[in-house]
Amino acid sequence: MADGLLADLVLEGGGVKGIGLVGALSVLEEQGYAFHRIAGTSAGAIVGSLVAAGVKATELQDIMREVDYLKFRDPAFLTHLGGVGAGAEILFHQGMYKGQYVLDWVTDQLQKAGKHTFADLRLDDPGAAPDLQHTYRLVVMSSDLSAGRLVRLPWDYQADLDVDPDGQPIAEAVRMSMSIPIFYEPWRVGNSCFVDGGMLSNFPVGVFDRTDDAEPRFPTFGIRLSGRPDANQAPQKISGTLDLMKAMVATMMNFHDQMWLDQRSVVDRTIFVECGKLKATDFDLTKTDQDMLYQNGRAAATAFLDTWDWEAWKKAYWQPSH
């Protein structure tokens, strides 16, 4: 396949399963694809921020393998006291874990790549759709509970928080995006309260789609970690209040994007990575689990590209409204 192929990317959230994204990315890179813009939620925001910063998939594989995922569970003070303490932290601080380790880790990785604020990810793109106020290489999703809406950062910084997007730290936006309810304390800015973007859109596959009738310049590929829309989902065991809360969050996070996946045009541009029985919050991920996720990502992307045809996709699904 010739060099110089461009694609936008949309990366689904999936917690510790994010290494499956890296496996899929590695195949896309090997086949000559460069990534113009990247959107992501939660784990997709973590991986996407590093891709946007210029980190290649081979480097990402090493980075993700070296992570001690157990450190992602940086307990708040009372969580050390066990189940009762964790319940108290949820009651008083709305999360069992602080999320400071993730923030520091992402900040460090971006610093190594020479990136800090969204000004470092500005994209000179005169051919972009005119309805976007700003153009950046990265867009991450977070849910603003105070306003009751999905925010796309950095696009919505000005409207949502009245701040200059260029001056905002990339890692803070990622931390806002991965604030899984119950597990992590929400991110607060003034009177605004932000949690995981997956509450409203874990797979924002349409974020880069044009609405101005212009023919798309290159494809948007989605990489999904939660299976095909027709996959059988294992029932969740509900044995207590905490299980009930977790199940409610998981159901809410899946429902919105399931509507997207009812569209054949979305399914046909999405790479589905099989993740077995692993959950987003399985922080005790083993090296074997990591290898499985990475190889499954590679296998899924290889199978996808074997049948992918950009011109056929446009012919089937794109047409101007007039």
C-alpha positions as a LaTeX table, in Angstrom:
\begin{tabular}{lrrr}
\hline
Residue & $x$ (\AA) & $y$ (\AA) & $z$ (\AA) \\
\hline
Met1 & 0.00 & 0.00 & 0.00 \\
Ala2 & 1.36 & 3.41 & $-0.95$ \\
Asp3 & 2.66 & 5.88 & 1.63 \\
Gly4 & 0.84 & 9.12 & 2.32 \\
Leu5 & $-2.64$ & 7.77 & 3.06 \\
Leu6 & $-4.57$ & 9.96 & 5.47 \\
Ala7 & $-7.35$ & 9.05 & 7.87 \\
Asp8 & $-9.11$ & 10.57 & 10.84 \\
Leu9 & $-9.39$ & 8.28 & 13.86 \\
Val10 & $-12.05$ & 7.80 & 16.51 \\
Leu11 & $-10.95$ & 5.68 & 19.47 \\
Glu12 & $-13.45$ & 4.14 & 21.84 \\
Gly13 & $-12.96$ & 4.20 & 25.57 \\
Gly14 & $-12.24$ & 0.93 & 27.29 \\
Gly15 & $-10.09$ & 1.49 & 30.34 \\
Val16 & $-7.24$ & $-0.99$ & 30.60 \\
Lys17 & $-8.25$ & $-2.56$ & 27.28 \\
Gly18 & $-6.68$ & 0.43 & 25.50 \\
Ile19 & $-3.68$ & $-1.60$ & 24.36 \\
Gly20 & $-6.05$ & $-3.22$ & 21.85 \\
Leu21 & $-6.26$ & 0.20 & 20.20 \\
Val22 & $-2.48$ & 0.26 & 19.90 \\
Gly23 & $-2.45$ & $-3.11$ & 18.16 \\
Ala24 & $-4.91$ & $-1.87$ & 15.55 \\
Leu25 & $-2.99$ & 1.39 & 15.11 \\
Ser26 & 0.23 & $-0.51$ & 14.49 \\
Val27 & $-1.27$ & $-2.25$ & 11.45 \\
Leu28 & $-2.73$ & 0.98 & 10.06 \\
Glu29 & 0.69 & 2.63 & 10.33 \\
Glu30 & 2.44 & $-0.34$ & 8.73 \\
Gln31 & 0.01 & $-0.09$ & 5.80 \\
Gly32 & 0.99 & 3.53 & 5.19 \\
Tyr33 & $-1.70$ & 5.47 & 7.05 \\
Ala34 & $-0.97$ & 8.76 & 8.78 \\
Phe35 & $-3.51$ & 10.15 & 11.22 \\
His36 & $-4.80$ & 13.64 & 10.50 \\
Arg37 & $-7.07$ & 14.15 & 13.51 \\
Ile38 & $-7.85$ & 11.89 & 16.44 \\
Ala39 & $-10.90$ & 11.83 & 18.68 \\
Gly40 & $-11.18$ & 9.69 & 21.76 \\
Thr41 & $-12.97$ & 9.03 & 25.00 \\
Ser42 & $-11.40$ & 7.79 & 28.24 \\
Ala43 & $-8.74$ & 5.22 & 27.25 \\
Gly44 & $-9.25$ & 6.39 & 23.67 \\
Ala45 & $-8.39$ & 9.90 & 24.84 \\
Ile46 & $-5.20$ & 8.64 & 26.52 \\
Val47 & $-4.00$ & 6.76 & 23.44 \\
Gly48 & $-5.28$ & 9.48 & 21.11 \\
Ser49 & $-3.39$ & 12.22 & 22.95 \\
Leu50 & $-0.12$ & 10.36 & 22.47 \\
Val51 & $-0.84$ & 9.67 & 18.79 \\
Ala52 & $-1.70$ & 13.36 & 18.28 \\
Ala53 & 1.58 & 14.25 & 19.99 \\
Gly54 & 3.46 & 12.28 & 17.36 \\
Val55 & 4.14 & 9.04 & 19.25 \\
Lys56 & 4.27 & 6.10 & 16.84 \\
Ala57 & 2.51 & 2.80 & 17.46 \\
Thr58 & 5.79 & 0.94 & 18.04 \\
Glu59 & 6.65 & 3.38 & 20.82 \\
Leu60 & 3.10 & 3.21 & 22.15 \\
Gln61 & 3.32 & $-0.55$ & 22.46 \\
Asp62 & 6.36 & $-0.22$ & 24.72 \\
Ile63 & 4.78 & 2.62 & 26.71 \\
Met64 & 1.55 & 0.73 & 27.34 \\
Arg65 & 3.38 & $-2.48$ & 28.25 \\
Glu66 & 5.47 & $-0.68$ & 30.86 \\
Val67 & 2.45 & 0.83 & 32.62 \\
Asp68 & 1.70 & $-0.54$ & 36.08 \\
Tyr69 & $-2.07$ & $-0.50$ & 35.74 \\
Leu70 & $-2.53$ & $-1.13$ & 39.45 \\
Lys71 & $-1.19$ & 2.39 & 40.04 \\
Phe72 & $-4.22$ & 3.70 & 38.16 \\
Arg73 & $-6.10$ & 2.75 & 41.33 \\
Asp74 & $-4.61$ & 5.54 & 43.45 \\
Pro75 & $-6.98$ & 5.31 & 46.39 \\
Ala76 & $-8.42$ & 8.34 & 48.09 \\
Phe77 & $-7.79$ & 8.48 & 51.84 \\
Leu78 & $-10.81$ & 6.53 & 53.10 \\
Thr79 & $-10.58$ & 3.87 & 50.37 \\
His80 & $-7.64$ & 2.39 & 52.29 \\
Leu81 & $-10.18$ & 1.31 & 54.91 \\
Gly82 & $-11.81$ & $-1.24$ & 52.60 \\
Gly83 & $-15.37$ & $-1.46$ & 51.35 \\
Val84 & $-16.84$ & 0.87 & 53.95 \\
Gly85 & $-14.13$ & 3.44 & 53.27 \\
Ala86 & $-14.64$ & 3.17 & 49.50 \\
Gly87 & $-18.34$ & 3.72 & 50.00 \\
Ala88 & $-17.59$ & 6.79 & 52.11 \\
Glu89 & $-15.30$ & 8.20 & 49.39 \\
Ile90 & $-18.05$ & 7.71 & 46.81 \\
Leu91 & $-20.47$ & 9.48 & 49.14 \\
Phe92 & $-18.22$ & 12.43 & 49.99 \\
His93 & $-15.93$ & 12.74 & 46.94 \\
Gln94 & $-17.92$ & 10.84 & 44.28 \\
Gly95 & $-15.12$ & 8.41 & 43.51 \\
Met96 & $-12.93$ & 5.69 & 45.04 \\
Tyr97 & $-9.74$ & 6.78 & 43.27 \\
Lys98 & $-8.12$ & 10.18 & 42.92 \\
Gly99 & $-6.96$ & 9.89 & 39.31 \\
Gln100 & $-3.81$ & 11.88 & 40.08 \\
Tyr101 & $-1.53$ & 9.09 & 38.88 \\
Val102 & $-3.21$ & 9.06 & 35.45 \\
Leu103 & $-2.92$ & 12.84 & 35.19 \\
Asp104 & 0.77 & 12.80 & 36.12 \\
Trp105 & 1.50 & 9.86 & 33.82 \\
Val106 & $-0.17$ & 11.44 & 30.79 \\
Thr107 & 1.53 & 14.77 & 31.52 \\
Asp108 & 4.92 & 13.03 & 31.64 \\
Gln109 & 4.37 & 11.10 & 28.41 \\
Leu110 & 3.26 & 14.23 & 26.56 \\
Gln111 & 6.20 & 16.19 & 27.96 \\
Lys112 & 8.56 & 13.57 & 26.52 \\
Ala113 & 6.91 & 14.21 & 23.13 \\
Gly114 & 7.34 & 17.97 & 23.56 \\
Lys115 & 3.62 & 18.71 & 24.00 \\
His116 & 1.84 & 20.43 & 26.86 \\
Thr117 & $-1.14$ & 22.60 & 25.89 \\
Phe118 & $-3.58$ & 22.42 & 23.00 \\
Ala119 & $-1.64$ & 25.20 & 21.30 \\
Asp120 & 0.98 & 22.51 & 20.65 \\
Leu121 & $-1.63$ & 20.50 & 18.72 \\
Arg122 & $-2.86$ & 23.27 & 16.43 \\
Leu123 & $-3.49$ & 22.01 & 12.90 \\
Asp124 & $-3.11$ & 24.19 & 9.82 \\
Asp125 & $-5.93$ & 22.77 & 7.75 \\
Pro126 & $-7.52$ & 25.19 & 5.27 \\
Gly127 & $-9.60$ & 22.36 & 3.81 \\
Ala128 & $-11.40$ & 21.58 & 7.07 \\
Ala129 & $-15.13$ & 22.04 & 7.49 \\
Pro130 & $-15.92$ & 25.71 & 8.20 \\
Asp131 & $-18.30$ & 24.98 & 11.10 \\
Leu132 & $-15.46$ & 24.17 & 13.50 \\
Gln133 & $-14.28$ & 27.19 & 15.45 \\
His134 & $-10.84$ & 25.76 & 15.99 \\
Thr135 & $-8.85$ & 23.00 & 14.33 \\
Tyr136 & $-6.64$ & 20.77 & 16.44 \\
Arg137 & $-5.12$ & 17.33 & 15.98 \\
Leu138 & $-6.93$ & 16.02 & 19.07 \\
Val139 & $-10.50$ & 16.15 & 20.33 \\
Val140 & $-11.46$ & 14.40 & 23.57 \\
Met141 & $-14.91$ & 13.82 & 24.96 \\
Ser142 & $-16.05$ & 14.59 & 28.50 \\
Ser143 & $-19.47$ & 14.83 & 30.10 \\
Asp144 & $-20.31$ & 18.10 & 31.85 \\
Leu145 & $-22.80$ & 17.00 & 34.48 \\
Ser146 & $-23.47$ & 20.58 & 35.55 \\
Ala147 & $-24.63$ & 21.57 & 32.07 \\
Gly148 & $-25.99$ & 18.12 & 31.20 \\
Arg149 & $-24.14$ & 17.85 & 27.92 \\
Leu150 & $-21.23$ & 16.31 & 26.07 \\
Val151 & $-18.24$ & 18.61 & 25.68 \\
Arg152 & $-15.66$ & 18.24 & 22.93 \\
Leu153 & $-12.31$ & 19.55 & 24.10 \\
Pro154 & $-10.68$ & 21.81 & 23.04 \\
Trp155 & $-13.56$ & 22.87 & 20.77 \\
Asp156 & $-15.93$ & 23.66 & 23.62 \\
Tyr157 & $-13.57$ & 25.25 & 26.14 \\
Gln158 & $-14.62$ & 28.77 & 25.18 \\
Ala159 & $-18.36$ & 28.11 & 25.31 \\
Asp160 & $-18.35$ & 25.78 & 28.31 \\
Leu161 & $-15.71$ & 27.34 & 30.57 \\
Asp162 & $-14.98$ & 30.72 & 28.95 \\
Val163 & $-11.26$ & 29.97 & 28.68 \\
Asp164 & $-8.77$ & 30.08 & 25.82 \\
Pro165 & $-8.44$ & 26.54 & 24.41 \\
Asp166 & $-4.83$ & 27.08 & 23.38 \\
Gly167 & $-3.75$ & 27.57 & 26.98 \\
Gln168 & $-5.37$ & 24.44 & 28.42 \\
Pro169 & $-3.18$ & 21.44 & 29.35 \\
Ile170 & $-3.86$ & 18.43 & 27.16 \\
Ala171 & $-3.45$ & 16.05 & 30.10 \\
Glu172 & $-6.18$ & 17.79 & 32.09 \\
Ala173 & $-8.65$ & 17.29 & 29.23 \\
Val174 & $-7.67$ & 13.61 & 29.11 \\
Arg175 & $-8.18$ & 13.34 & 32.88 \\
Met176 & $-11.64$ & 14.90 & 32.48 \\
Ser177 & $-12.45$ & 12.37 & 29.76 \\
Met178 & $-11.42$ & 9.29 & 31.77 \\
Ser179 & $-13.21$ & 10.10 & 35.04 \\
Ile180 & $-15.18$ & 6.84 & 35.16 \\
Pro181 & $-18.09$ & 7.48 & 37.55 \\
Ile182 & $-17.79$ & 5.75 & 40.92 \\
Phe183 & $-14.19$ & 4.73 & 40.22 \\
Tyr184 & $-12.60$ & 8.19 & 39.81 \\
Glu185 & $-13.35$ & 11.49 & 41.46 \\
Pro186 & $-14.95$ & 13.91 & 38.97 \\
Trp187 & $-12.85$ & 16.76 & 37.60 \\
Arg188 & $-14.12$ & 20.11 & 38.81 \\
Val189 & $-13.58$ & 23.54 & 37.29 \\
Gly190 & $-15.41$ & 26.26 & 39.18 \\
Asn191 & $-19.04$ & 25.16 & 39.35 \\
Ser192 & $-18.66$ & 22.63 & 36.54 \\
Cys193 & $-18.31$ & 18.91 & 37.19 \\
Phe194 & $-16.83$ & 16.66 & 34.51 \\
Val195 & $-16.89$ & 12.87 & 34.26 \\
Asp196 & $-16.04$ & 10.23 & 31.67 \\
Gly197 & $-17.14$ & 11.21 & 28.17 \\
Gly198 & $-18.42$ & 7.67 & 27.79 \\
Met199 & $-21.44$ & 8.63 & 29.89 \\
Leu200 & $-22.76$ & 10.38 & 26.78 \\
Ser201 & $-20.59$ & 9.09 & 23.94 \\
Asn202 & $-17.95$ & 6.41 & 24.35 \\
Phe203 & $-17.55$ & 6.08 & 20.59 \\
Pro204 & $-18.06$ & 9.52 & 18.96 \\
Val205 & $-17.61$ & 8.14 & 15.49 \\
Gly206 & $-19.35$ & 11.03 & 13.70 \\
Val207 & $-17.33$ & 13.84 & 15.27 \\
Phe208 & $-15.34$ & 14.59 & 12.11 \\
Asp209 & $-18.14$ & 14.00 & 9.58 \\
Arg210 & $-18.77$ & 17.00 & 7.39 \\
Thr211 & $-22.12$ & 18.76 & 7.40 \\
Asp212 & $-21.44$ & 21.27 & 4.60 \\
Asp213 & $-22.09$ & 18.91 & 1.65 \\
Ala214 & $-18.39$ & 18.90 & 0.73 \\
Glu215 & $-17.06$ & 15.51 & $-0.30$ \\
Pro216 & $-15.00$ & 13.95 & 2.50 \\
Arg217 & $-11.29$ & 14.18 & 1.77 \\
Phe218 & $-10.31$ & 10.95 & 3.51 \\
Pro219 & $-11.97$ & 8.33 & 5.70 \\
Thr220 & $-12.67$ & 8.31 & 9.41 \\
Phe221 & $-11.80$ & 4.95 & 10.94 \\
Gly222 & $-13.35$ & 3.94 & 14.23 \\
Ile223 & $-11.65$ & 1.47 & 16.55 \\
Arg224 & $-14.03$ & $-0.12$ & 19.01 \\
Leu225 & $-13.18$ & $-2.24$ & 22.06 \\
Ser226 & $-16.61$ & $-3.47$ & 23.04 \\
Gly227 & $-17.53$ & $-5.81$ & 20.25 \\
Arg228 & $-19.85$ & $-5.76$ & 17.28 \\
Pro229 & $-23.43$ & $-4.56$ & 17.72 \\
Asp230 & $-24.76$ & $-8.10$ & 17.35 \\
Ala231 & $-22.32$ & $-9.63$ & 19.85 \\
Asn232 & $-23.84$ & $-11.46$ & 22.79 \\
Gln233 & $-23.19$ & $-9.54$ & 26.00 \\
Ala234 & $-22.63$ & $-11.53$ & 29.19 \\
Pro235 & $-25.18$ & $-10.68$ & 31.88 \\
Gln236 & $-23.85$ & $-8.66$ & 34.79 \\
Lys237 & $-24.11$ & $-10.08$ & 38.28 \\
Ile238 & $-25.83$ & $-7.62$ & 40.60 \\
Ser239 & $-25.16$ & $-8.60$ & 44.20 \\
Gly240 & $-25.05$ & $-5.29$ & 46.01 \\
Thr241 & $-25.42$ & $-1.52$ & 45.80 \\
Leu242 & $-21.98$ & $-0.99$ & 44.29 \\
Asp243 & $-22.63$ & $-3.63$ & 41.62 \\
Leu244 & $-25.93$ & $-1.95$ & 40.85 \\
Met245 & $-24.26$ & 1.45 & 40.45 \\
Lys246 & $-21.55$ & 0.01 & 38.19 \\
Ala247 & $-24.13$ & $-1.77$ & 36.03 \\
Met248 & $-26.18$ & 1.42 & 35.68 \\
Val249 & $-23.11$ & 3.36 & 34.55 \\
Ala250 & $-22.11$ & 0.63 & 32.07 \\
Thr251 & $-25.60$ & 0.54 & 30.58 \\
Met252 & $-25.74$ & 4.31 & 30.16 \\
Met253 & $-22.28$ & 4.37 & 28.57 \\
Asn254 & $-23.26$ & 1.76 & 26.00 \\
Phe255 & $-26.76$ & 2.89 & 25.02 \\
His256 & $-26.03$ & 6.12 & 23.09 \\
Asp257 & $-23.34$ & 4.59 & 20.88 \\
Gln258 & $-25.40$ & 1.50 & 20.19 \\
Met259 & $-27.68$ & 3.77 & 18.16 \\
Trp260 & $-24.69$ & 4.77 & 16.01 \\
Leu261 & $-23.89$ & 1.11 & 15.43 \\
Asp262 & $-27.33$ & 0.49 & 14.00 \\
Gln263 & $-26.04$ & 2.36 & 10.94 \\
Arg264 & $-24.34$ & 0.21 & 8.32 \\
Ser265 & $-22.17$ & 3.14 & 7.25 \\
Val266 & $-20.65$ & 3.20 & 10.74 \\
Val267 & $-20.14$ & $-0.56$ & 11.01 \\
Asp268 & $-18.38$ & $-0.60$ & 7.63 \\
Arg269 & $-15.72$ & 1.90 & 8.76 \\
Thr270 & $-15.16$ & 0.45 & 12.22 \\
Ile271 & $-12.45$ & $-1.94$ & 13.41 \\
Phe272 & $-13.90$ & $-4.22$ & 16.10 \\
Val273 & $-11.30$ & $-5.53$ & 18.54 \\
Glu274 & $-12.25$ & $-8.65$ & 20.47 \\
Cys275 & $-11.39$ & $-8.21$ & 24.16 \\
Gly276 & $-12.64$ & $-11.46$ & 25.62 \\
Lys277 & $-14.09$ & $-11.17$ & 29.11 \\
Leu278 & $-11.86$ & $-8.30$ & 30.18 \\
Lys279 & $-13.53$ & $-5.26$ & 31.70 \\
Ala280 & $-12.40$ & $-1.66$ & 31.49 \\
Thr281 & $-11.61$ & $-1.65$ & 35.21 \\
Asp282 & $-9.60$ & $-4.91$ & 35.38 \\
Phe283 & $-6.53$ & $-3.09$ & 36.67 \\
Asp284 & $-4.79$ & $-6.38$ & 37.51 \\
Leu285 & $-4.25$ & $-6.93$ & 33.79 \\
Thr286 & $-1.58$ & $-9.60$ & 33.18 \\
Lys287 & 1.12 & $-9.59$ & 30.50 \\
Thr288 & $-0.79$ & $-12.41$ & 28.82 \\
Asp289 & $-3.91$ & $-10.24$ & 28.78 \\
Gln290 & $-1.92$ & $-7.37$ & 27.28 \\
Asp291 & $-0.47$ & $-9.62$ & 24.56 \\
Met292 & $-3.96$ & $-10.93$ & 23.76 \\
Leu293 & $-5.40$ & $-7.43$ & 23.43 \\
Tyr294 & $-2.53$ & $-6.19$ & 21.29 \\
Gln295 & $-2.60$ & $-9.17$ & 18.94 \\
Asn296 & $-6.41$ & $-9.04$ & 18.70 \\
Gly297 & $-6.11$ & $-5.38$ & 17.73 \\
Arg298 & $-3.64$ & $-6.28$ & 15.00 \\
Ala299 & $-5.81$ & $-9.13$ & 13.75 \\
Ala300 & $-8.92$ & $-6.93$ & 13.66 \\
Ala301 & $-7.19$ & $-4.15$ & 11.72 \\
Thr302 & $-5.66$ & $-6.62$ & 9.26 \\
Ala303 & $-9.04$ & $-8.20$ & 8.54 \\
Phe304 & $-10.62$ & $-4.76$ & 8.18 \\
Leu305 & $-8.05$ & $-3.49$ & 5.68 \\
Asp306 & $-8.33$ & $-6.69$ & 3.63 \\
Thr307 & $-11.81$ & $-5.58$ & 2.54 \\
Trp308 & $-11.65$ & $-1.80$ & 3.01 \\
Asp309 & $-12.37$ & 0.29 & $-0.11$ \\
Trp310 & $-12.64$ & 4.05 & 0.40 \\
Glu311 & $-14.18$ & 4.76 & $-2.98$ \\
Ala312 & $-16.76$ & 1.99 & $-2.52$ \\
Trp313 & $-17.64$ & 3.35 & 0.94 \\
Lys314 & $-18.21$ & 6.85 & $-0.46$ \\
Lys315 & $-20.30$ & 5.50 & $-3.30$ \\
Ala316 & $-22.46$ & 3.54 & $-0.89$ \\
Tyr317 & $-22.89$ & 6.09 & 1.89 \\
Trp318 & $-21.92$ & 9.62 & 0.91 \\
Gln319 & $-24.07$ & 11.93 & $-1.13$ \\
Pro320 & $-24.71$ & 15.68 & $-0.98$ \\
Ser321 & $-28.06$ & 16.76 & 0.37 \\
His322 & $-29.01$ & 18.64 & $-2.80$ \\
\hline
\end{tabular}
